[in-house]
Coordinates of C-alpha atoms and ligand atoms in Angstrom, one line a residue:
X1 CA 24.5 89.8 158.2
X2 CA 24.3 92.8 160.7
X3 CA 27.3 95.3 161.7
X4 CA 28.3 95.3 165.1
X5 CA 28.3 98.5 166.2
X6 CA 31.3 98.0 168.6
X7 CA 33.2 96.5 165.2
X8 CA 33.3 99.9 163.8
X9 CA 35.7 103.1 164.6
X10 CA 33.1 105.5 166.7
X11 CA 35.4 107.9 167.7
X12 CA 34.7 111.6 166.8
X13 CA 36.6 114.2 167.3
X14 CA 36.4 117.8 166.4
X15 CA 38.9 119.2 163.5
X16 CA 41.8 119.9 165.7
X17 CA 44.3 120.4 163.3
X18 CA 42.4 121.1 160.2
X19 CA 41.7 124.9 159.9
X20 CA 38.4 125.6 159.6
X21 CA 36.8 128.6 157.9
X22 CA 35.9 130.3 161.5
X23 CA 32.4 130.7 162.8
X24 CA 33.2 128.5 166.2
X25 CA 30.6 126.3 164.4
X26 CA 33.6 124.0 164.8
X27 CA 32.4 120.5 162.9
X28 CA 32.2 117.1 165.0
X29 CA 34.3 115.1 162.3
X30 CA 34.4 111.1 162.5
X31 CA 38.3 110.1 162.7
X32 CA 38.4 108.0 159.7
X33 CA 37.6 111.3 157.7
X34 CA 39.8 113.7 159.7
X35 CA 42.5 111.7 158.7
X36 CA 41.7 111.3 155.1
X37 CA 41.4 114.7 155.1
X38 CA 44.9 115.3 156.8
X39 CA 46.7 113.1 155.7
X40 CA 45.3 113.0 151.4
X41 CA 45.6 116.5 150.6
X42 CA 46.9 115.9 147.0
X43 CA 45.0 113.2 146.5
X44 CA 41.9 115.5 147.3
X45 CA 42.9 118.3 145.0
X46 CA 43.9 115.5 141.9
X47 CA 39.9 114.2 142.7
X48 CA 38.8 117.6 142.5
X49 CA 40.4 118.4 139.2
X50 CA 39.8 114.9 137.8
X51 CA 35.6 114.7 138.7
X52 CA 34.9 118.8 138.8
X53 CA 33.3 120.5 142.1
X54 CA 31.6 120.1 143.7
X55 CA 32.1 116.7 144.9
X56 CA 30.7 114.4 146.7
X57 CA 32.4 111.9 148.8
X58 CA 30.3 109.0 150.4
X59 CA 31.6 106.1 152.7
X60 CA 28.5 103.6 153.2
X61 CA 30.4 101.4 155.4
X62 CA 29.5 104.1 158.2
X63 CA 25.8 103.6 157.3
X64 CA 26.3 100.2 158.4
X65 CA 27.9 101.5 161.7
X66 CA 25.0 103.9 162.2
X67 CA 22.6 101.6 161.9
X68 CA 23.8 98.6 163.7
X69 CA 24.1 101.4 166.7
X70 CA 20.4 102.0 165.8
X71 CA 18.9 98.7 166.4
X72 CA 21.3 98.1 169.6
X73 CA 20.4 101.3 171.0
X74 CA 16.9 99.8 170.5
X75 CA 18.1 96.3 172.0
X76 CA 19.4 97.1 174.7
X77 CA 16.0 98.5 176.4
X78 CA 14.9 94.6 175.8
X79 CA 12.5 95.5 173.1
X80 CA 12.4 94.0 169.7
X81 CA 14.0 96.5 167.1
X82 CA 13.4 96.9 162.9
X83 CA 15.7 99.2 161.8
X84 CA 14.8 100.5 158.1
X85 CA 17.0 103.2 156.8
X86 CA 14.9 105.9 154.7
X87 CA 16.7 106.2 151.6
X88 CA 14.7 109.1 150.6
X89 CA 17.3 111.5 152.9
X90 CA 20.4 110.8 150.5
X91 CA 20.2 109.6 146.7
X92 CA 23.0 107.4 147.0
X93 CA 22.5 103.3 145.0
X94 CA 25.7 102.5 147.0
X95 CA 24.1 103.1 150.3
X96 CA 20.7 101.3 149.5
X97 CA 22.6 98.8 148.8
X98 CA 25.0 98.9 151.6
X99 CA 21.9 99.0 154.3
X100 CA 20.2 95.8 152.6
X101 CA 23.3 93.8 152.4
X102 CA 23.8 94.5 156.1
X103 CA 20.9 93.0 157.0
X104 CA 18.8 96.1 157.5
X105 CA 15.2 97.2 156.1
X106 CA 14.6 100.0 153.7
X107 CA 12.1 102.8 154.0
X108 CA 10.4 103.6 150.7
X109 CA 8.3 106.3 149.8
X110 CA 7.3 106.4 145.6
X111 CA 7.1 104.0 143.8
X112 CA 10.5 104.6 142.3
X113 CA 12.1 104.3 145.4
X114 CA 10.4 100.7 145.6
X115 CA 11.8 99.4 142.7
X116 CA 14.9 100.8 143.3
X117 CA 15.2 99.4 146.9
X118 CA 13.9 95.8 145.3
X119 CA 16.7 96.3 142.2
X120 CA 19.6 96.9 144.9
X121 CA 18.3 94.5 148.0
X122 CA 18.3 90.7 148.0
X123 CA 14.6 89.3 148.0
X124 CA 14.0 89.0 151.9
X125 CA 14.8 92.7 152.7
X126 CA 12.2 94.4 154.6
X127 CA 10.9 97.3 152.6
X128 CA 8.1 99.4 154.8
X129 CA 5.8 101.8 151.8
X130 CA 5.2 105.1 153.7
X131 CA 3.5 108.1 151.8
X132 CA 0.0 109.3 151.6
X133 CA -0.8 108.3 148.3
X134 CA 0.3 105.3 146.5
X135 CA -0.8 104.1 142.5
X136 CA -2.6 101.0 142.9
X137 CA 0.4 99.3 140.6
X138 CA 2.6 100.1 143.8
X139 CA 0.2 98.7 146.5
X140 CA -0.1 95.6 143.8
X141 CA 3.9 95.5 143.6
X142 CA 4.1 95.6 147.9
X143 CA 1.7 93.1 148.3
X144 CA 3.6 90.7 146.1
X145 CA 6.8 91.3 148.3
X146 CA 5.1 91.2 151.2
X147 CA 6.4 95.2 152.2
X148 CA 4.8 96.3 155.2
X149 CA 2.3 99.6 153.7
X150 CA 1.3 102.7 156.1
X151 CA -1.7 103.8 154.8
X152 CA -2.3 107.4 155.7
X153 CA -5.9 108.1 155.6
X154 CA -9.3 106.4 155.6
X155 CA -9.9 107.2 151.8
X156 CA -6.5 105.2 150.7
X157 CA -7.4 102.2 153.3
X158 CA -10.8 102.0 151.2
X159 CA -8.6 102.5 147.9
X160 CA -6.7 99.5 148.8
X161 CA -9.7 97.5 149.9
X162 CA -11.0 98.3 146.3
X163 CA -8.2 96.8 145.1
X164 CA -7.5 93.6 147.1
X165 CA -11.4 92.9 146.1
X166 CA -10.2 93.1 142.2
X167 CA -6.8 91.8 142.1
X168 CA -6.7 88.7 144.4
X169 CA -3.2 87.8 145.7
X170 CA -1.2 85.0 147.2
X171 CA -0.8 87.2 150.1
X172 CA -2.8 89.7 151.8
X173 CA -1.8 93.5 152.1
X174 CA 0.2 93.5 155.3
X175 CA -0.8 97.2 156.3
X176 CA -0.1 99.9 159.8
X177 CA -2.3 102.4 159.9
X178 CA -0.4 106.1 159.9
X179 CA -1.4 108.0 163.4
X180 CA -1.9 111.5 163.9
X181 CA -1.5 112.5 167.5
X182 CA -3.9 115.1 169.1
X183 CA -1.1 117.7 169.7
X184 CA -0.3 117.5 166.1
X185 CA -3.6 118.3 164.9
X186 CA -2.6 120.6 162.1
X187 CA -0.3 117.9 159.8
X188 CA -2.1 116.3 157.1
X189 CA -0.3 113.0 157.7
X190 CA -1.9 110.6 159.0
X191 CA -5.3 109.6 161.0
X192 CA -7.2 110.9 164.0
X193 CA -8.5 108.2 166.9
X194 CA -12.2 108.9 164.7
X195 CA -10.8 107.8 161.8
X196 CA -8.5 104.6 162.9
X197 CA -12.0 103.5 164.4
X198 CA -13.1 103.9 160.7
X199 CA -10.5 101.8 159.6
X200 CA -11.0 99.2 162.2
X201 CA -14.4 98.3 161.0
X202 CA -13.2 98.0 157.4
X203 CA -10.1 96.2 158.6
X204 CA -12.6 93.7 160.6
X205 CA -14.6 93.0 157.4
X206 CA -11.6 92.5 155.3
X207 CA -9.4 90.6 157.3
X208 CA -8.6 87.8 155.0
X209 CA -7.5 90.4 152.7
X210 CA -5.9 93.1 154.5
X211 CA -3.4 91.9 157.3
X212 CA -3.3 94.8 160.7
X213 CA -0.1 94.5 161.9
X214 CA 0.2 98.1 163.8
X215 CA 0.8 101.9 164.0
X216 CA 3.2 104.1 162.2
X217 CA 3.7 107.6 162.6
X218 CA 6.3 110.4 161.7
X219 CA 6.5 113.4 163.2
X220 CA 7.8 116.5 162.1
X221 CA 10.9 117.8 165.1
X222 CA 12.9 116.1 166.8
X223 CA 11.6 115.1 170.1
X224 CA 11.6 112.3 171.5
X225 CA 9.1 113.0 174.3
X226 CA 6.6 113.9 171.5
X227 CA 7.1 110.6 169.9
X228 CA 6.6 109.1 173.7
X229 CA 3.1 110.9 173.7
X230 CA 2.0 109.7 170.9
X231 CA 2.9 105.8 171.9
X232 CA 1.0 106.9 175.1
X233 CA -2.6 107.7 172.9
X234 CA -1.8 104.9 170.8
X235 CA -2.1 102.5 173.6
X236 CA -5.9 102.9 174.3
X237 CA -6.2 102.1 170.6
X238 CA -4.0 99.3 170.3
X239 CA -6.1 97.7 173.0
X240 CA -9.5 98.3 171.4
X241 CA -8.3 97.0 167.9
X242 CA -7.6 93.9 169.9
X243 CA -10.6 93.3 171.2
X244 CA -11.8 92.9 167.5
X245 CA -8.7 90.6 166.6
X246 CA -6.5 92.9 165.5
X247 CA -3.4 92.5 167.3
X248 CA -0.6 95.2 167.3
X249 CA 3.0 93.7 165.8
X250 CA 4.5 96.5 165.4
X251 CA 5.0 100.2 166.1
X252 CA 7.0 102.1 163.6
X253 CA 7.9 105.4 164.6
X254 CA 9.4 107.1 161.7
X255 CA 12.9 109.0 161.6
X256 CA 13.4 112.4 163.9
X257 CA 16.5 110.5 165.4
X258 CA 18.9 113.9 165.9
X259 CA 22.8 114.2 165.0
X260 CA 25.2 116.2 166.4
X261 CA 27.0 118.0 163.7
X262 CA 28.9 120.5 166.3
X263 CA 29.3 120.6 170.2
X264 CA 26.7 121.5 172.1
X265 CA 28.4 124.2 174.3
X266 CA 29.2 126.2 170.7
X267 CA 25.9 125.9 169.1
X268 CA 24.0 127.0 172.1
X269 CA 26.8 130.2 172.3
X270 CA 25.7 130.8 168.6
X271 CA 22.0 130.5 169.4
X272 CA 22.2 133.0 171.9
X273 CA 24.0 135.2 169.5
X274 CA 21.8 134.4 166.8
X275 CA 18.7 135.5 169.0
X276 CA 20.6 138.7 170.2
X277 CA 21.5 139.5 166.2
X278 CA 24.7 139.7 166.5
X279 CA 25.3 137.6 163.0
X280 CA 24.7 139.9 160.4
X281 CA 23.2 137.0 157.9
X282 CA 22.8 138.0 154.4
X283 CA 19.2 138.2 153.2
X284 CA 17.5 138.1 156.8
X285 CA 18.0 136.5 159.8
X286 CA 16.3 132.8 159.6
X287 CA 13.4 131.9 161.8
X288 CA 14.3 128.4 162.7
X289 CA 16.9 126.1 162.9
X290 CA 17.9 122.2 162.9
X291 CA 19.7 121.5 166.2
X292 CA 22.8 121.2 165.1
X293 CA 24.4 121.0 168.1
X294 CA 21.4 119.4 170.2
X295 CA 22.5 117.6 173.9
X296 CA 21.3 114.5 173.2
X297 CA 23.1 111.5 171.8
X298 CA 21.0 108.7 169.5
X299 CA 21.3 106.9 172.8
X300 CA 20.0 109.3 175.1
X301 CA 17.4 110.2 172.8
X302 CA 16.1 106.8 172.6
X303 CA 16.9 105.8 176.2
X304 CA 14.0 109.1 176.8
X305 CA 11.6 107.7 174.4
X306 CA 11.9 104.6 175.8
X307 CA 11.5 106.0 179.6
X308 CA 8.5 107.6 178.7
X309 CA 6.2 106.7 181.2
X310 CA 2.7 105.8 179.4
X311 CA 0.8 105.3 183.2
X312 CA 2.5 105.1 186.2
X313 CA 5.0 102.5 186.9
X314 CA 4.4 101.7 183.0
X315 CA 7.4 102.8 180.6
X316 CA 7.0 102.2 176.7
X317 CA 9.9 99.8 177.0
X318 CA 7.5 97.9 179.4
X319 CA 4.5 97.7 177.5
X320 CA 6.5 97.1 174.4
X321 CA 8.0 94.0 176.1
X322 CA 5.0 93.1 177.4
X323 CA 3.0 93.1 174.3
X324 CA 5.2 91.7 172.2
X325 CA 5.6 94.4 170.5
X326 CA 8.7 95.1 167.7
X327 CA 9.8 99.1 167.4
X328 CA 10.5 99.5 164.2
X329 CA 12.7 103.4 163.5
X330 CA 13.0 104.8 160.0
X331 CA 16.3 106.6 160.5
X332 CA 17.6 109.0 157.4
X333 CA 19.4 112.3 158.7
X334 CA 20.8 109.9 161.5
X335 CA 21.4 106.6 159.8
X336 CA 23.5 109.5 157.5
X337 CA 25.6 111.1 160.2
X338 CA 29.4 111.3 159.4
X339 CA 28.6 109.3 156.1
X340 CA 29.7 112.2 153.2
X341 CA 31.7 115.1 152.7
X342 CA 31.3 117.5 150.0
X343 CA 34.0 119.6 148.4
X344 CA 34.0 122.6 146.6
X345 CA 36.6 124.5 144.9
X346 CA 37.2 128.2 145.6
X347 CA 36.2 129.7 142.0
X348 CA 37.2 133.5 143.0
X349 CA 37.3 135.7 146.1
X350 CA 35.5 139.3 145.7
X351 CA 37.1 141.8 147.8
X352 CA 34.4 144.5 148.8
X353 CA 36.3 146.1 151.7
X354 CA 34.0 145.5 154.6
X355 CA 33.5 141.8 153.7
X356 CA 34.7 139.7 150.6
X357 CA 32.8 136.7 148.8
X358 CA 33.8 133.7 148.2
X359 CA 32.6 132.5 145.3
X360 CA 32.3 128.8 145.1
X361 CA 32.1 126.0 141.6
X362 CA 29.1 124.9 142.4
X363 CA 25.2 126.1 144.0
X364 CA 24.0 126.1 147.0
X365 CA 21.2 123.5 145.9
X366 CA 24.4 120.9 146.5
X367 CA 25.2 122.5 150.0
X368 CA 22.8 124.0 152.0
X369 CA 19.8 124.3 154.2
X370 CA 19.1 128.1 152.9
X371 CA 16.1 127.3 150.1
X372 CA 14.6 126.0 153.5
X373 CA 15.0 129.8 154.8
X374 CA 17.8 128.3 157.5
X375 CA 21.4 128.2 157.4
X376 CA 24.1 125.4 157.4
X377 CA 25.5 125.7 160.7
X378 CA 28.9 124.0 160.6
X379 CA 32.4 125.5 159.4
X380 CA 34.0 124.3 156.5
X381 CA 37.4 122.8 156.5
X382 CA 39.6 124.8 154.1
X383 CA 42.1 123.1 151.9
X384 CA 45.0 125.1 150.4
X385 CA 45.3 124.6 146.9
X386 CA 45.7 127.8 145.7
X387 CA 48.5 129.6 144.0
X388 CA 50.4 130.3 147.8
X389 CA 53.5 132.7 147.4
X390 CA 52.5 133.9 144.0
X391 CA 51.0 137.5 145.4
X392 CA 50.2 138.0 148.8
X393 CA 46.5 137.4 149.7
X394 CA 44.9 139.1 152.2
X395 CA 42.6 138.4 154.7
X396 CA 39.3 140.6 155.4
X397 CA 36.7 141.1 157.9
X398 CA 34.3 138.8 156.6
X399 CA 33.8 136.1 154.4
X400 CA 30.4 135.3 153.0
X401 CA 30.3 131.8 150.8
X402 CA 27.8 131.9 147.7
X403 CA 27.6 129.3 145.1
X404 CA 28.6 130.4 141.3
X405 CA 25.3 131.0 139.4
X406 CA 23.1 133.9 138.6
X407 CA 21.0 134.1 141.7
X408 CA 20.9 136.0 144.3
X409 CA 20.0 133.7 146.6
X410 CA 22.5 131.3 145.9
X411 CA 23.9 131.6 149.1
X412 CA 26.1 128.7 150.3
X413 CA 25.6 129.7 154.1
X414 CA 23.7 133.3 154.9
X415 CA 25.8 134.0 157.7
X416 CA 29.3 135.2 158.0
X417 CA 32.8 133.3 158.6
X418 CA 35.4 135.3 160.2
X419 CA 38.3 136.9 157.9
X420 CA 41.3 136.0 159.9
X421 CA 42.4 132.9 157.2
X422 CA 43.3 133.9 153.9
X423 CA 41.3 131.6 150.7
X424 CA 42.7 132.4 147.1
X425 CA 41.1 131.0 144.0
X426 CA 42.0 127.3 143.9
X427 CA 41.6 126.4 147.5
X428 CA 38.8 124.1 148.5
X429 CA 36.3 123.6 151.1
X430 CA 35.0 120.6 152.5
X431 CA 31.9 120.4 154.3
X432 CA 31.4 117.6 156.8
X433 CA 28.4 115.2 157.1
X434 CA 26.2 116.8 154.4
X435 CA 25.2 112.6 153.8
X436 CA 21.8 113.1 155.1
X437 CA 19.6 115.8 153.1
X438 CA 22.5 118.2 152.9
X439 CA 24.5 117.6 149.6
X440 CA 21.5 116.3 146.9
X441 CA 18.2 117.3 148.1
X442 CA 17.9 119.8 146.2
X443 CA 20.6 119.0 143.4
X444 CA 19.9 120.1 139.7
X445 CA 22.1 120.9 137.0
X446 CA 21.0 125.0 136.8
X447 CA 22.9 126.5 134.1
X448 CA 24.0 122.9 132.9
X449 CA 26.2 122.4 135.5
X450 CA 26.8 118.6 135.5
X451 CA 25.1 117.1 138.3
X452 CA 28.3 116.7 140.7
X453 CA 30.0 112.8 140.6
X454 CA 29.7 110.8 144.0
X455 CA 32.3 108.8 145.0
X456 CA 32.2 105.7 147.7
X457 CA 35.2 105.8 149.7
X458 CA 36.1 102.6 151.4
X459 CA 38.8 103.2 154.5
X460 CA 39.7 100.0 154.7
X461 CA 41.8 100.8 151.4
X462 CA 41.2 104.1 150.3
X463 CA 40.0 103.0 147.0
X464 CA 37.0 105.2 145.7
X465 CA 34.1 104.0 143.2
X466 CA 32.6 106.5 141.3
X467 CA 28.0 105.9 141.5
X468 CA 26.1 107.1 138.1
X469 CA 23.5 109.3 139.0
X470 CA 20.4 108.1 137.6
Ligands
LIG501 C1 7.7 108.5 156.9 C2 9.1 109.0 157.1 N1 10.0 108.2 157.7 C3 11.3 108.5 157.9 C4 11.7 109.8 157.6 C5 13.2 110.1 157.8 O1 13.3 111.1 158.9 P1 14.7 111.6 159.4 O2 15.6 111.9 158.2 O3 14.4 112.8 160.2 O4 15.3 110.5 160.2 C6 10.8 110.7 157.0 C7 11.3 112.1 156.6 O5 10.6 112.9 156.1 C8 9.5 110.3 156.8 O6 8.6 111.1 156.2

């Protein structure tokens, strides 16, 4: 059974009046967690002491939300939507599970993500196999559930013909052939025009075996006119394969869908002052980052893909209609937006004079974009647990945050946060929507740190389940 998106609380607000450790990186914070956080500080600190920092707090239920807004975002251009959530962008079971049970598809892209997403999802769950190389086991496992595959290349299309040719199946391999657009030339996902025609002829011969039903693609970015370009090239294609029978169901454009962790007006003041280096970052100045603060809303975003004229007079949202056509999305960072917090305790604060460090329990490989060479642009919220009134703390003129191991480069954000709070040992920060690649991407237990516990938070009752890693 779907979500409705209008079913679920969507207002955001910004912290208002939860301090936050300054950068004017100022997070956009869902209500339901501003509150929790308001309103639960002891709670909070008796979690943190019960399960250790850092930790992780997930509420699926938004998933749901997210998605649902997905698909009607979709919808409501007339088009036909699939909505799969890539579970690759968060390690949660309880969300997999949430997604399926909500009606939704799930993106899967190793084999261990398969048979996860088949363990926690009822039988009739779409499941859509991206990846450029799959064992044949997996494509034997797909075809059995009848999972829609991309295949990324001619070599795996004539792996999988091998296959269907040894192992005859009830069903036939229901496959979308991965595009790579001309502007992206450099990528090694995917397939040029040359090489779909490559596949077409093999797809012709084999038909009874392997089913066409389209064109996936991601992209790398966030654009959404890229993504409208490449829908542009792909309709020349999608017409020739139909001359030869092979009629285009679907077109499945990946994730790139973009979140706004801060306001707009704030990030592009800190871009400016990134670019002019006035942020003394620790270890370098980064080269890129995500756009945290980008203008567009899902909405907008998909209202310009969908605008995207392919000829004139002749929007995608046209020709989708008119061809029958369903858009299927693989949204992670965005299905993930305002879905987690992560908390860490303040382990110590350094006093150096010009700056101090604050060291947190906990790496960076549970926080941060900085392995990526970027920086998490969004201010923590701080929590004060600490010993208040037992000596006077000061404040300083800077604060850097680093995680507690051995490394240099354990850096939980390379820029500065303004002095003007004072943080003693025992507070705690919490960092706001690090659901979607931010909080277990990179996650490892360096200097046998115990990986950190999740817990699902449900609002409805504030009751929390704790989710094994596995
Ligand atoms: C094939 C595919 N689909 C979906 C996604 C999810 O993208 P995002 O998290 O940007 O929505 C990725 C991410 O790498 C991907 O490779």
């Amino acid at each position: 059974m779907h979500v409705s998106p209008t079913a679920q609380t969507q207002i955001v607000r910004s912290t208002e009046s939860l301090q936050t450790l300054n950068c004017n990186l100022s997070p956009i914070i869902h209500s339901e967690w501003h509150s929790f956080l308001e309103e639960n500080q002891s709670r909070i600190h008796s979690l943190l002491e019960q399960y250790g920092s850092p930790l992780h707090l997930v509420a699926p239920q938004v998933l749901a939300a997210n998605l649902a807004k997905i698909e009607a975002a979709i919808q409501s251009h007339g088009v036909k939507a699939q909505v799969y959530y890539a579970m690759k962008a968060n390690k949660g079971r309880g969300l997999v599970s949430t997604a399926a049970a909500s009606g939704f598809g799930i993106d899967v892209a190793s084999e261990y993500e398969f048979k996860l997403a088949c363990e926690l999802s009822p039988l009739h769950t779409p499941l859509s196999l991206s990846g450029p190389v799959k064992p044949t086991s997996l494509f034997q496992a797909a075809i059995e559930r009848n999972v829609n595959i991309s295949i990324d290349s001619v070599e795996e299309l004539r792996a999988l013909r091998d296959h269907v040719m040894s192992h005859r199946s009830q069903n036939p391999a229901r496959i979308y052939l991965r595009y790579r657009p001309s502007f992206k030339a450099k990528t090694r996902f995917g397939m040029s025009t040359e090489d779909v025609m490559a596949c077409t002829r093999i797809l012709t011969e084999f038909r009874l075996l392997i089913e066409f039903i389209g064109f996936h693609m991601h992209l790398s970015g966030y654009s959404a006119i890229e993504r409208g370009r490449s829908v542009a090239e792909l309709v020349g294609l999608s017409e020739v394969l139909d001359t030869h029978g092979l009629k285009t169901q679907f077109i499945n454009i990946g994730g790139g869908m973009p979140v706004q962790y801060v306001a707009p007006d704030a990030f592009e003041t800190f871009m400016e002052l990134h670019q002019g280096s006035a942020v003394e970052y620790k270890g370098g100045q980064p080269s890129w980052f995500y756009p945290y603060g980008g203008r567009l809303t899902l909405e907008a975003w998909m209202r310009e893909f969908m605008d995207y004229f392919l000829a004139p007079g002749l929007k995608i949202a046209d020709w989708l209609r008119r061809c029958d056509i369903t858009l299927a999305v693989e949204p992670g960072r965005s299905a993930l937006d305002q879905v987690a917090i992560s908390l860490f305790s303040v382990g110590l604060v350094k006093d150096r004079g010009s700056f101090s460090t604050v060291f947190l329990n906990g790496s960076s490989f549970s926080a941060s974009e900085t392995w990526f060479q970027s920086d998490y642009l969004c201010d923590p919220i701080l929590l004060r647990f600490g010993p208040r009134g037992r000596a006077p703390i000061k404040t300083t003129p800077a604060y850097y945050l680093a995680g507690h191991s051995c490394l240099e480069d354990d850096i939980i954000a390379y820029r500065p946060f303004s002095g003007d709070v004072a943080i003693a040992s025992g507070d705690a920060l919490a960092f706001i929507n690090t659901g979607g690649y931010h909080m277990d991407l990179l996650e490892n237990n360096f200097h046998h740190h115990p990986t950190p516990a999740r817990l699902n938070i449900d609002f409805s009752n504030l009751t929390f389940t704790q989710e094994c890693a596995k």
